[in-house]
Coordinates of C-alpha atoms in Angstrom, one line a residue:
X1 CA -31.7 12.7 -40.1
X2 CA -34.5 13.6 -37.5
X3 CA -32.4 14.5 -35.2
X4 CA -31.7 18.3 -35.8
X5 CA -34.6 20.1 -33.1
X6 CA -34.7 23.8 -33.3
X7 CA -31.3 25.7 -34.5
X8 CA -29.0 26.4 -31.5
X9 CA -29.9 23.1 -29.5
X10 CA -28.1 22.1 -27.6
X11 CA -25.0 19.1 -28.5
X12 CA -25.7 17.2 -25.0
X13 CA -29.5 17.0 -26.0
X14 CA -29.2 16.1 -29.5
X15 CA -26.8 13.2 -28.2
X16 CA -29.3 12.2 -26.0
X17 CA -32.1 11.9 -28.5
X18 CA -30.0 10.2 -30.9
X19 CA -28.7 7.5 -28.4
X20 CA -32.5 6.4 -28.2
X21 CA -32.3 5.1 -31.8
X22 CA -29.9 3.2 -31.7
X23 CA -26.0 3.3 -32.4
X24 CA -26.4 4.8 -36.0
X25 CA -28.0 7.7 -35.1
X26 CA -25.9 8.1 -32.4
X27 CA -22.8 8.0 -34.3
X28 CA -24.0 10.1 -36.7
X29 CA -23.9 13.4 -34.0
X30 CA -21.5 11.9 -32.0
X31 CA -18.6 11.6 -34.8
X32 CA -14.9 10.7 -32.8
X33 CA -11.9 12.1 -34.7
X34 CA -13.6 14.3 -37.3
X35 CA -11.8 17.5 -38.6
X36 CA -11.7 19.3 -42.2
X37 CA -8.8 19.2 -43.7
X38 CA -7.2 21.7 -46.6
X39 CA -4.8 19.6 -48.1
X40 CA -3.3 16.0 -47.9
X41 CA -0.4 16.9 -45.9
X42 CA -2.9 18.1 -43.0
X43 CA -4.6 14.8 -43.4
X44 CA -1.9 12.6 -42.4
X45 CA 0.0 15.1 -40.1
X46 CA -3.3 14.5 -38.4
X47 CA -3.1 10.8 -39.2
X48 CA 0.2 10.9 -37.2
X49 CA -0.9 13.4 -34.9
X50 CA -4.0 11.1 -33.6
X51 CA -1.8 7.7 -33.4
X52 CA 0.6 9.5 -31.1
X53 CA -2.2 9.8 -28.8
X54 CA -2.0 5.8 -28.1
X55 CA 1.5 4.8 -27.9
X56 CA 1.8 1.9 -29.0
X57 CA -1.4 1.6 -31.5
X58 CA 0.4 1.8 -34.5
X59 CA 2.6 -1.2 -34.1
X60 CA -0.3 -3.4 -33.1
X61 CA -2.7 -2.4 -36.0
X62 CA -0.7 -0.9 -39.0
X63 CA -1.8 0.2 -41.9
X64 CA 1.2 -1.0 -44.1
X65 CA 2.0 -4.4 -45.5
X66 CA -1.3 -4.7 -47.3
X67 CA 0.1 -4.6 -50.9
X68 CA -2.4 -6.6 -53.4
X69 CA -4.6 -7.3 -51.1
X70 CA -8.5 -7.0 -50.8
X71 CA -8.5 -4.8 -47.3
X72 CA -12.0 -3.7 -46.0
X73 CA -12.0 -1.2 -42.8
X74 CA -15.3 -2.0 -40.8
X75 CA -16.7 0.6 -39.0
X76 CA -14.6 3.3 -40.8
X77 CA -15.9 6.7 -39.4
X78 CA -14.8 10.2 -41.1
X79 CA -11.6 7.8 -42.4
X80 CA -8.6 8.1 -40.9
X81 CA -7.4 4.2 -41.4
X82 CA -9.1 4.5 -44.8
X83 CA -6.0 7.2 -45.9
X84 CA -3.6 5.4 -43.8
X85 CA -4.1 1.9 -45.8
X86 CA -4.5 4.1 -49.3
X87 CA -1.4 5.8 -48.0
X88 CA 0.8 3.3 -46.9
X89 CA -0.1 0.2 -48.3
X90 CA -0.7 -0.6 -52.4
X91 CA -4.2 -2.5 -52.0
X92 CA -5.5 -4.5 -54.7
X93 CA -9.0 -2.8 -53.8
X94 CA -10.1 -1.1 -50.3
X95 CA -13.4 -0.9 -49.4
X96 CA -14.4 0.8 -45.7
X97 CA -18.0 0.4 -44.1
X98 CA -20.0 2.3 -41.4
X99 CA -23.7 2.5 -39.7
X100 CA -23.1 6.2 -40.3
X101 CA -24.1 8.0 -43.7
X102 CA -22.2 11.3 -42.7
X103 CA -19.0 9.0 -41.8
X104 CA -18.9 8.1 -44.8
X105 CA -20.0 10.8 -46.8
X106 CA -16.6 12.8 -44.8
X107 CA -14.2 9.9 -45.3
X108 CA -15.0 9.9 -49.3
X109 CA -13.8 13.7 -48.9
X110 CA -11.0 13.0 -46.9
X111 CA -9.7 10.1 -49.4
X112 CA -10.4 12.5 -52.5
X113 CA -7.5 15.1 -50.9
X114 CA -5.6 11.8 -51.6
X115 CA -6.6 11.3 -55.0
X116 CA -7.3 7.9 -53.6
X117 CA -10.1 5.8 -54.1
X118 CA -12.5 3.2 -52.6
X119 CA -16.0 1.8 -52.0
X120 CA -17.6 2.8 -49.5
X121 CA -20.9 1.2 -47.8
X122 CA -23.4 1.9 -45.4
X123 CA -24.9 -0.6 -43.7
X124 CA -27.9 -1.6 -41.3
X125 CA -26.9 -2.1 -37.5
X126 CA -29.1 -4.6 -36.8
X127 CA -28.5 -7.0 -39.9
X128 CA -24.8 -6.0 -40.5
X129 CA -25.0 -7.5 -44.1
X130 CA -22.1 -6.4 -45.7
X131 CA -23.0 -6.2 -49.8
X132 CA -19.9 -8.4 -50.8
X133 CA -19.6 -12.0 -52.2
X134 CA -18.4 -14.5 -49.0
X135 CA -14.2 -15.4 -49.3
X136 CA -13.7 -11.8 -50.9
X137 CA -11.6 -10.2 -48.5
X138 CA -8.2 -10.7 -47.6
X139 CA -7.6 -8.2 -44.4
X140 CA -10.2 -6.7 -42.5
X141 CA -9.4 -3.7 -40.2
X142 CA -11.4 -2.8 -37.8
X143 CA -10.4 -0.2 -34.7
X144 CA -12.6 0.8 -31.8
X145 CA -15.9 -0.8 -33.4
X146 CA -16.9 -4.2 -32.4
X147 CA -16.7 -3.1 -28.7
X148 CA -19.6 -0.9 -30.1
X149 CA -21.8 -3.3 -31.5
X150 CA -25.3 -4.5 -30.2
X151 CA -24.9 -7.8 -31.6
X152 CA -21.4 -8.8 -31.9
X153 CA -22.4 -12.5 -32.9
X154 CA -24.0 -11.6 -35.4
X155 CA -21.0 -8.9 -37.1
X156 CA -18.3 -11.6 -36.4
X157 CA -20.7 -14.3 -38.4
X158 CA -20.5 -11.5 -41.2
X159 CA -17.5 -10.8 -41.1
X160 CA -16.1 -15.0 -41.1
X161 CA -18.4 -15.3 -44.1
X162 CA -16.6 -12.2 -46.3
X163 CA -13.1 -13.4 -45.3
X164 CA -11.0 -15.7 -47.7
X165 CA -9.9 -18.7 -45.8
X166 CA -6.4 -18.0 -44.6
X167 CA -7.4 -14.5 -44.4
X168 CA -6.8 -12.5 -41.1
X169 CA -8.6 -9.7 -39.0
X170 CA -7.0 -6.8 -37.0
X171 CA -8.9 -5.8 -34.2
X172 CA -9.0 -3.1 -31.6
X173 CA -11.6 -2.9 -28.7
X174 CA -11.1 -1.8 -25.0
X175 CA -9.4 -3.3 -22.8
X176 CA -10.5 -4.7 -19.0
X177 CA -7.3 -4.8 -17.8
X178 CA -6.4 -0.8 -18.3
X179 CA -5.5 1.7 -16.2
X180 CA -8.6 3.9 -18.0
X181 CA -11.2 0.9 -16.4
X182 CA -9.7 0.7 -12.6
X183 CA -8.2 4.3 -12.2
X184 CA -9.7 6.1 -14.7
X185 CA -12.8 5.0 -13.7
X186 CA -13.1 3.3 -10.3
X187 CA -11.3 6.1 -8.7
X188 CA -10.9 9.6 -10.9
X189 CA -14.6 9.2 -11.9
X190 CA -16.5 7.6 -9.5
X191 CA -14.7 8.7 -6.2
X192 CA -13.0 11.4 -6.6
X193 CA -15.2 13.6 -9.0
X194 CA -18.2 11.4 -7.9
X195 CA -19.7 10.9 -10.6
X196 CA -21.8 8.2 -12.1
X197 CA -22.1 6.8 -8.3
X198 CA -25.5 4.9 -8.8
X199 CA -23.8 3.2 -11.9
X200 CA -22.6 -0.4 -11.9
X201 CA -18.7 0.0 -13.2
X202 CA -19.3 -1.0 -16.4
X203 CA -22.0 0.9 -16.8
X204 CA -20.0 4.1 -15.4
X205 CA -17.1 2.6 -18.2
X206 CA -19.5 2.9 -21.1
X207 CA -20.4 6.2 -19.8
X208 CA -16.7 7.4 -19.7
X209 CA -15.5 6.7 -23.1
X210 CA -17.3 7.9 -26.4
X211 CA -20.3 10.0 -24.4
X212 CA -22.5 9.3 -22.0
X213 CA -24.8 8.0 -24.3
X214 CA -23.5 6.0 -26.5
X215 CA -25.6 3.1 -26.4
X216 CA -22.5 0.6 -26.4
X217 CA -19.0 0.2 -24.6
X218 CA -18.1 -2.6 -23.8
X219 CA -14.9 -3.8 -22.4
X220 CA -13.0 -7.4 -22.7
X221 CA -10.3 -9.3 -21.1
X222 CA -8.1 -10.9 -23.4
X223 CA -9.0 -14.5 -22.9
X224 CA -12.6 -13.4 -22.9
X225 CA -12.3 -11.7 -26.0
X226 CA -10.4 -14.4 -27.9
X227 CA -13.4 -16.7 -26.6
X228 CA -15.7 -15.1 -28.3
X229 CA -13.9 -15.2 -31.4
X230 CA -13.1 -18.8 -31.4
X231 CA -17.3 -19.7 -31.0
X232 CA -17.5 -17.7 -34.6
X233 CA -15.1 -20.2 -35.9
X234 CA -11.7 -18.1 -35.7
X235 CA -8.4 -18.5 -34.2
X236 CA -6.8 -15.6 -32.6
X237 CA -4.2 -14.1 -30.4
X238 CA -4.0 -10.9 -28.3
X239 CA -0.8 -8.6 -29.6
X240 CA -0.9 -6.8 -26.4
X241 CA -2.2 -3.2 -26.1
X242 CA -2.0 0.6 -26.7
X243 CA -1.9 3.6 -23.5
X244 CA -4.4 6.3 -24.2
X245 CA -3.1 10.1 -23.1
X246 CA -5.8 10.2 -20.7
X247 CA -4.3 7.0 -19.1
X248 CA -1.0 8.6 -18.9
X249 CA -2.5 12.0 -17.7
X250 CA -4.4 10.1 -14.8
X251 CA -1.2 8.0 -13.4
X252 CA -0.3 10.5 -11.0
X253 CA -3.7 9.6 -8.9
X254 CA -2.5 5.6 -8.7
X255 CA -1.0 6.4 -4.7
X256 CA -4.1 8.4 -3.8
X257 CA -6.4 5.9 -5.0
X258 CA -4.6 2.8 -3.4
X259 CA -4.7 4.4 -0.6
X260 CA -8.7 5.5 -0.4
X261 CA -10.7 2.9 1.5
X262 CA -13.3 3.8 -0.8
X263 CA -11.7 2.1 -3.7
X264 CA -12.6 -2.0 -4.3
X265 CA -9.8 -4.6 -3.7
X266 CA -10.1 -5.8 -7.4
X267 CA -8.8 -2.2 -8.4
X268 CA -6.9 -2.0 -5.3
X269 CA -4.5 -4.8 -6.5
X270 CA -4.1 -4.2 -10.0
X271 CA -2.9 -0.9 -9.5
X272 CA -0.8 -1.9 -6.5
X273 CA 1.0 -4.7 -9.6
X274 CA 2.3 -2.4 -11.9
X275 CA 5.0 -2.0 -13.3
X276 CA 6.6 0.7 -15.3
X277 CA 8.4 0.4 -19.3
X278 CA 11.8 2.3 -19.7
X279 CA 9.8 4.8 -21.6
X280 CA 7.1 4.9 -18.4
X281 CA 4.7 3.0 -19.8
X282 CA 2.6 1.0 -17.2
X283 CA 2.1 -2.7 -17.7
X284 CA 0.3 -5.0 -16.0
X285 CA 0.9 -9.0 -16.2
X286 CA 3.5 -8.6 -18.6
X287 CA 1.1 -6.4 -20.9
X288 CA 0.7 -2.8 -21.5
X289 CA -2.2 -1.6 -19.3
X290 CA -3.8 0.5 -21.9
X291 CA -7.5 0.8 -23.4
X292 CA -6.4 -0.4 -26.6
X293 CA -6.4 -4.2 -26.9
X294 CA -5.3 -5.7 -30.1
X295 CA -5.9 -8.7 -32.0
X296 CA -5.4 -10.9 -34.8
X297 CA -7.7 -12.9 -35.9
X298 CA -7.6 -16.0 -38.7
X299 CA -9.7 -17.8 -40.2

């Protein structure tokens, strides 16, 4: 890939270098949730495994309820959705799609423990052309990408133009309004461990989530999101969103960061406003203030 300097390099460095080109390359070393697995009962105990680390997810983006349907996962990785809808849902035909040629290379050997199948594509991050006719697809999944994405115009314009009309999206990107953005980061990070303190806080966000060099991380409130959505032509609505472990880990820092000086009213204030779910989940405005904002999205 022309990333692999001299054996024993060091991870950090090869992250670094890859960054520079771009998302693809990057994604390619940096691969989130990849593990080799000896049978398909330690794929999905893993499948269960990882949702339990975001109370919550599940719910908002399942994998059932797909049967005879034309489901395409964008932005796929090493494949966990990929089992869970080949799993859990009796597709009329799944295809899943990445930037990354070893993501897909290790979710068509995770879907083989299976004995499932699909068709997988790679595809260009700067033209996002998927290779499918336009009004082919019926559901299209995709978790923790779009946040990602150099040119989200340009993938949601893809993505209206491969959906049948009537046909709905699922989407997961990171949330604004999460304990991960004005704890997590505002105080844990930047004041407390001080680190990042010559970034801006979004910048120190991107930083904080998949690397410090992933080219991309973005975050979104709701309304904002939905906006951008409804200028590519769909309609939408925000399901609410999933708690990350780290999120829950972190709570016990809320007081001491309230009461820093240091920390910025806006932070200030939303942690001051929450407010805690029989099970001790904290929610903010009504909504779970987790990472993981979900959305459905029509066309």
């Amino acid at each position: 890939d022309g990333l692999s300097p001299l054996p024993g390099a060091d991870a950090k460095i090869r992250k670094k270098l890859a960054s520079r080109k771009g998302s693809a390359a990057y994604w390619t070393v940096h691969m989130v949730a990849n593990e080799s697995f000896n049978s398909a009962e330690e794929s999905l105990c893993y499948f269960h495994w990882r949702n339990a680390q975001y109370p919550g997810y599940i719910d908002l983006m399942p994998v059932h309820g797909q049967d005879g349907k034309v489901v395409l996962d964008y932005g796929c990785g090493p494949g966990n959705d990929v089992v869970g809808f080949s799993v859990y849902s009796d597709v009329k035909k799944l295809y899943a799609v990445d930037v990354s040629s070893t993501a897909l290379e290790v979710a068509k050997k995770r879907l083989e423990l299976h004995n499932k199948t699909a068709d997988f594509f790679l595809i260009n991050e700067k033209e996002n052309k998927i290779p499918l006719p336009s009004k082919s697809v019926d559901y299209i999944h995709t978790s923790g990408v779009l946040h990602h994405c150099a040119n989200l115009g340009n993938v949601l314009a893809e993505l209206y133009r491969i959906l049948k009309d009537n046909g709905q999206i699922a989407v997961m990107v990171y949330n604004y309004c999460s304990i991960w953005l004005h704890l997590y980061v505002a105080y844990v990070l930047k004041i407390y461990y001080g680190r990042f303190k010559d970034s801006s806080l979004l910048d120190a966000f991107r930083r904080s989530t998949d690397g410090e060099d992933c080219p991309v991380s973005r975050c979104y409130k709701p309304d904002e999101f939905l906006s951008i959505a409804q200028q590519h032509g769909f309609k939408g609505r925000f399901k609410g969103a999933a708690i990350s472990m780290t999120e829950m880990k972190c709570l016990g820092a809320r007081f001491d960061a309230i009461s820093d000086r240091r920390l910025s009213v806006e932070h200030r204030d939303f942690l001051s406003e929450l407010s805690f779910s029989e099970k001790g989940i904290p929610v903010y405005q009504g909504e779970v203030a987790g990472i993981d904002a979900c959305y459905l999205l029509e066309k």
